[in-house]
CSV table of C-alpha atoms in Angstrom, one decimal:
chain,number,residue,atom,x,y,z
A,1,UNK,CA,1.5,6.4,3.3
A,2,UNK,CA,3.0,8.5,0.6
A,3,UNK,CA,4.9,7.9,-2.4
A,4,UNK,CA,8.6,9.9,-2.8
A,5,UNK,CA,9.5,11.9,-5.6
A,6,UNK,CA,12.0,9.1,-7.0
A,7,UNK,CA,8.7,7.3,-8.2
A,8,UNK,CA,10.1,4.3,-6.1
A,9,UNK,CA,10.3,4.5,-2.6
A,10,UNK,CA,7.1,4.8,0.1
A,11,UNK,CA,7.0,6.2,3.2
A,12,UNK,CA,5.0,7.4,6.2
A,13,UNK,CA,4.7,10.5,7.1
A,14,UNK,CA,1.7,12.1,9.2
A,15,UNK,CA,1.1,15.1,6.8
A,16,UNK,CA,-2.1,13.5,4.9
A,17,UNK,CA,-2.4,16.8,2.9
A,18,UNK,CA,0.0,16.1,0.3
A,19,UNK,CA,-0.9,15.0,-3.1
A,20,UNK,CA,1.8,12.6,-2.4
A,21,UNK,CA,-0.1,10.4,0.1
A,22,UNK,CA,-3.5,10.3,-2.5
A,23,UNK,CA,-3.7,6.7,-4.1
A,24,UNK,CA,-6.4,6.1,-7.1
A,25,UNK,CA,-7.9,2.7,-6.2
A,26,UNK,CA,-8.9,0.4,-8.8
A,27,UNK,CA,-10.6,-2.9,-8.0
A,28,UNK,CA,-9.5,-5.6,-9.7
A,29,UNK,CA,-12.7,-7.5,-9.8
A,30,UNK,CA,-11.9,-10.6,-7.6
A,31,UNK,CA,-11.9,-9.1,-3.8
A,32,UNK,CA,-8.3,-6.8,-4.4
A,33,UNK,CA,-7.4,-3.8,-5.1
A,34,UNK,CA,-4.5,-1.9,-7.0
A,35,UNK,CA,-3.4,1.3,-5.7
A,36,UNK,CA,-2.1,4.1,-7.7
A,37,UNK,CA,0.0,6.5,-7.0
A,38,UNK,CA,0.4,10.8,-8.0
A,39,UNK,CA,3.0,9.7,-10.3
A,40,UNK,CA,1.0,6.9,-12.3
A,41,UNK,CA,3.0,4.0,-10.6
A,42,UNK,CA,1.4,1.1,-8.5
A,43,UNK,CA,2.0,-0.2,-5.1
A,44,UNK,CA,4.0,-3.2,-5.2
A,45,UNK,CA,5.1,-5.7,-3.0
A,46,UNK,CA,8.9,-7.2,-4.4
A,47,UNK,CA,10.5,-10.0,-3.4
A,48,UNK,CA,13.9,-7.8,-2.9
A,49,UNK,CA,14.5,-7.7,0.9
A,50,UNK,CA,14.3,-4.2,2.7
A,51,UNK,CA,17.8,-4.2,4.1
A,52,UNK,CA,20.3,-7.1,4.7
A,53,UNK,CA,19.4,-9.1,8.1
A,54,UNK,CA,15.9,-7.6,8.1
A,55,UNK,CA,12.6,-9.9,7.7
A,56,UNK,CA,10.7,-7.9,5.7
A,57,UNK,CA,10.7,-7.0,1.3
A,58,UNK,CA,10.5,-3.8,0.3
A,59,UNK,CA,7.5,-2.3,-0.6
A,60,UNK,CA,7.3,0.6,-4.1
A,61,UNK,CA,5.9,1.7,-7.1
A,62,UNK,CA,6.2,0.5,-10.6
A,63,UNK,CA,4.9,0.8,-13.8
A,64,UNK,CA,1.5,-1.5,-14.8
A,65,UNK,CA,3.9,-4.3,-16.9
A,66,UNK,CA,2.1,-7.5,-18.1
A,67,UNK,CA,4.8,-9.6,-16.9
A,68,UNK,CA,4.0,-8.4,-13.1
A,69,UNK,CA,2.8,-11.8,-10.6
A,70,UNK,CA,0.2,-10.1,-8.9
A,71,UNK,CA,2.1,-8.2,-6.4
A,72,UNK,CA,0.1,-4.9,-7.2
A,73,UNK,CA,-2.9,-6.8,-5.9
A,74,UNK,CA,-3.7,-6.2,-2.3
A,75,UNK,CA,-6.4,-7.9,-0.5
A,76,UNK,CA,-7.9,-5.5,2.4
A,77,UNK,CA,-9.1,-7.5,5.4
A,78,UNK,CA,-11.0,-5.8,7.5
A,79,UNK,CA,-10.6,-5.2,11.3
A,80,UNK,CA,-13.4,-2.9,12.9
A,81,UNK,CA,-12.9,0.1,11.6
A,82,UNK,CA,-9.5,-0.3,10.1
A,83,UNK,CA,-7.8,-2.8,7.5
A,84,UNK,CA,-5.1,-5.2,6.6
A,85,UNK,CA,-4.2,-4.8,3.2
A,86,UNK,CA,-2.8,-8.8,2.1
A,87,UNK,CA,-0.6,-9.6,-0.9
A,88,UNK,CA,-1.3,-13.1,-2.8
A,89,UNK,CA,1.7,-14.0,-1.2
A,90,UNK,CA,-0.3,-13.4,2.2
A,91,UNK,CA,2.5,-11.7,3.5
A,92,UNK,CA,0.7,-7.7,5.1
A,93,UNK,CA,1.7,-4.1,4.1
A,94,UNK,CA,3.6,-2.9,7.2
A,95,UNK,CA,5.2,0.3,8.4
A,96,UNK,CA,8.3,0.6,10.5
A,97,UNK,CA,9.6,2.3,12.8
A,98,UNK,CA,12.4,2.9,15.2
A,99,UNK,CA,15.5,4.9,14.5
A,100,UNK,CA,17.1,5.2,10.8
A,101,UNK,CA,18.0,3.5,8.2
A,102,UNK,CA,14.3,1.8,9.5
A,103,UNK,CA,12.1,5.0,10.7
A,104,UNK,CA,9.1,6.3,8.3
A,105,UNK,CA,9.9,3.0,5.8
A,106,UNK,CA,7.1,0.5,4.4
A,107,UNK,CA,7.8,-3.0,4.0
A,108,UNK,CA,5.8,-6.1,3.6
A,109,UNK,CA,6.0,-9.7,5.7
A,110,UNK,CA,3.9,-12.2,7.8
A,111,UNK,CA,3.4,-10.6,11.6
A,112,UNK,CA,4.3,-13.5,14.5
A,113,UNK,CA,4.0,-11.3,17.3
A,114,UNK,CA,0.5,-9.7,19.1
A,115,UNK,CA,2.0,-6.1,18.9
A,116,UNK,CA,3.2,-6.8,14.9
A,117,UNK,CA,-0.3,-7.6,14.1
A,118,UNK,CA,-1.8,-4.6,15.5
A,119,UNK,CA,1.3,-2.7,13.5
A,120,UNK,CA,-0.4,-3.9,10.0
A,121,UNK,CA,-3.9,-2.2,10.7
A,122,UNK,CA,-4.1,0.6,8.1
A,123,UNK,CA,-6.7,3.8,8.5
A,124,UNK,CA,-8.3,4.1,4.8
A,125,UNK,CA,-9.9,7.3,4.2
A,126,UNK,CA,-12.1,7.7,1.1
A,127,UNK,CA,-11.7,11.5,0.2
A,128,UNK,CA,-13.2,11.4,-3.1
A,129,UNK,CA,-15.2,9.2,-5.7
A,130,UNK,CA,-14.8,9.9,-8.7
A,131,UNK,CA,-17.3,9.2,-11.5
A,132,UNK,CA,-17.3,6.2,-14.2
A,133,UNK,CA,-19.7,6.7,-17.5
A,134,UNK,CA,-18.8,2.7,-18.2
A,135,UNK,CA,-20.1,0.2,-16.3
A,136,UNK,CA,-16.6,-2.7,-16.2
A,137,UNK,CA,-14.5,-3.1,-12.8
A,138,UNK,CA,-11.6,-1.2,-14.4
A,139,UNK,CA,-13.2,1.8,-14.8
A,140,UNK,CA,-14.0,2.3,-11.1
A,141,UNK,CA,-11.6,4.9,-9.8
A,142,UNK,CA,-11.6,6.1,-5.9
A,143,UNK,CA,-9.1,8.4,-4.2
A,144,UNK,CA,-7.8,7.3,-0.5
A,145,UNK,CA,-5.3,8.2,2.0
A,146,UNK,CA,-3.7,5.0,3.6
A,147,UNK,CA,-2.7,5.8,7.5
A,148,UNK,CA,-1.1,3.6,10.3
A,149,UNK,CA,-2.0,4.8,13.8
């Protein structure tokens, strides 16, 4: 998963190299997590549909507000080796597919079908800790690279 250079929009892509697909993790002290991105804007999941006729919101990055309902907070859910990463909402980060306006885009929503649920298992790569001199939640900090296989 990387974040675009608007600061809004996500994607997948399968270059993993770029700065653009490492997200800061922050735990948030109550089993979820808040995931940063190079541009200092958090993964959100909004309530604004992707496109007309489609099932599934839109999923981008926003700025820390107070206001916010929890939908920078993800919940991963393990699966083997891989995870689901839940909003409050319990609707699952997802990618898509297929041809445009749909291929490489990121969007959020409750699987139904066998093959959809397998579709919302994320790889999560740790590629570096980095090191907290205080001891509170907020202050842990780890670098990942999100990737759906």
């Amino acid at each position: 998963m990387l974040a675009d250079d608007d600061e809004e929009t996500v994607f997948q892509d399968r270059d993993g190299s770029s700065e653009k697909a490492e997200w800061a993790v922050f735990p948030t002290g109550d089993h979820h997590l808040r995931f940063k991105s190079c541009y200092g804007k958090y993964l959100m999941a909004s309530n604004n549909p992707f496109l007309q006729g489609v099932k599934g919101k839109k999923v981008m990055q926003t700025d820390l507000k107070p206001d916010l309902d929890g939908s920078i907070d993800w919940e991963p859910v393990r699966d083997g080796f891989q995870a689901r990463l839940k909003t409050r909402a319990g609707t699952f980060l997802r990618p898509i597919g297929g041809l445009p306006p749909w291929r490489n885009a990121i969007t959020h929503d409750n699987p139904h079908r066998p093959k959809t649920k397998e579709k919302v298992l994320w790889d999560i790569e740790i590629v570096e800790t980095l090191p907290s001199y205080r001891k509170t939640n907020s202050d842990l900090q780890l670098y990942c690279v999100l990737d759906n296989k």
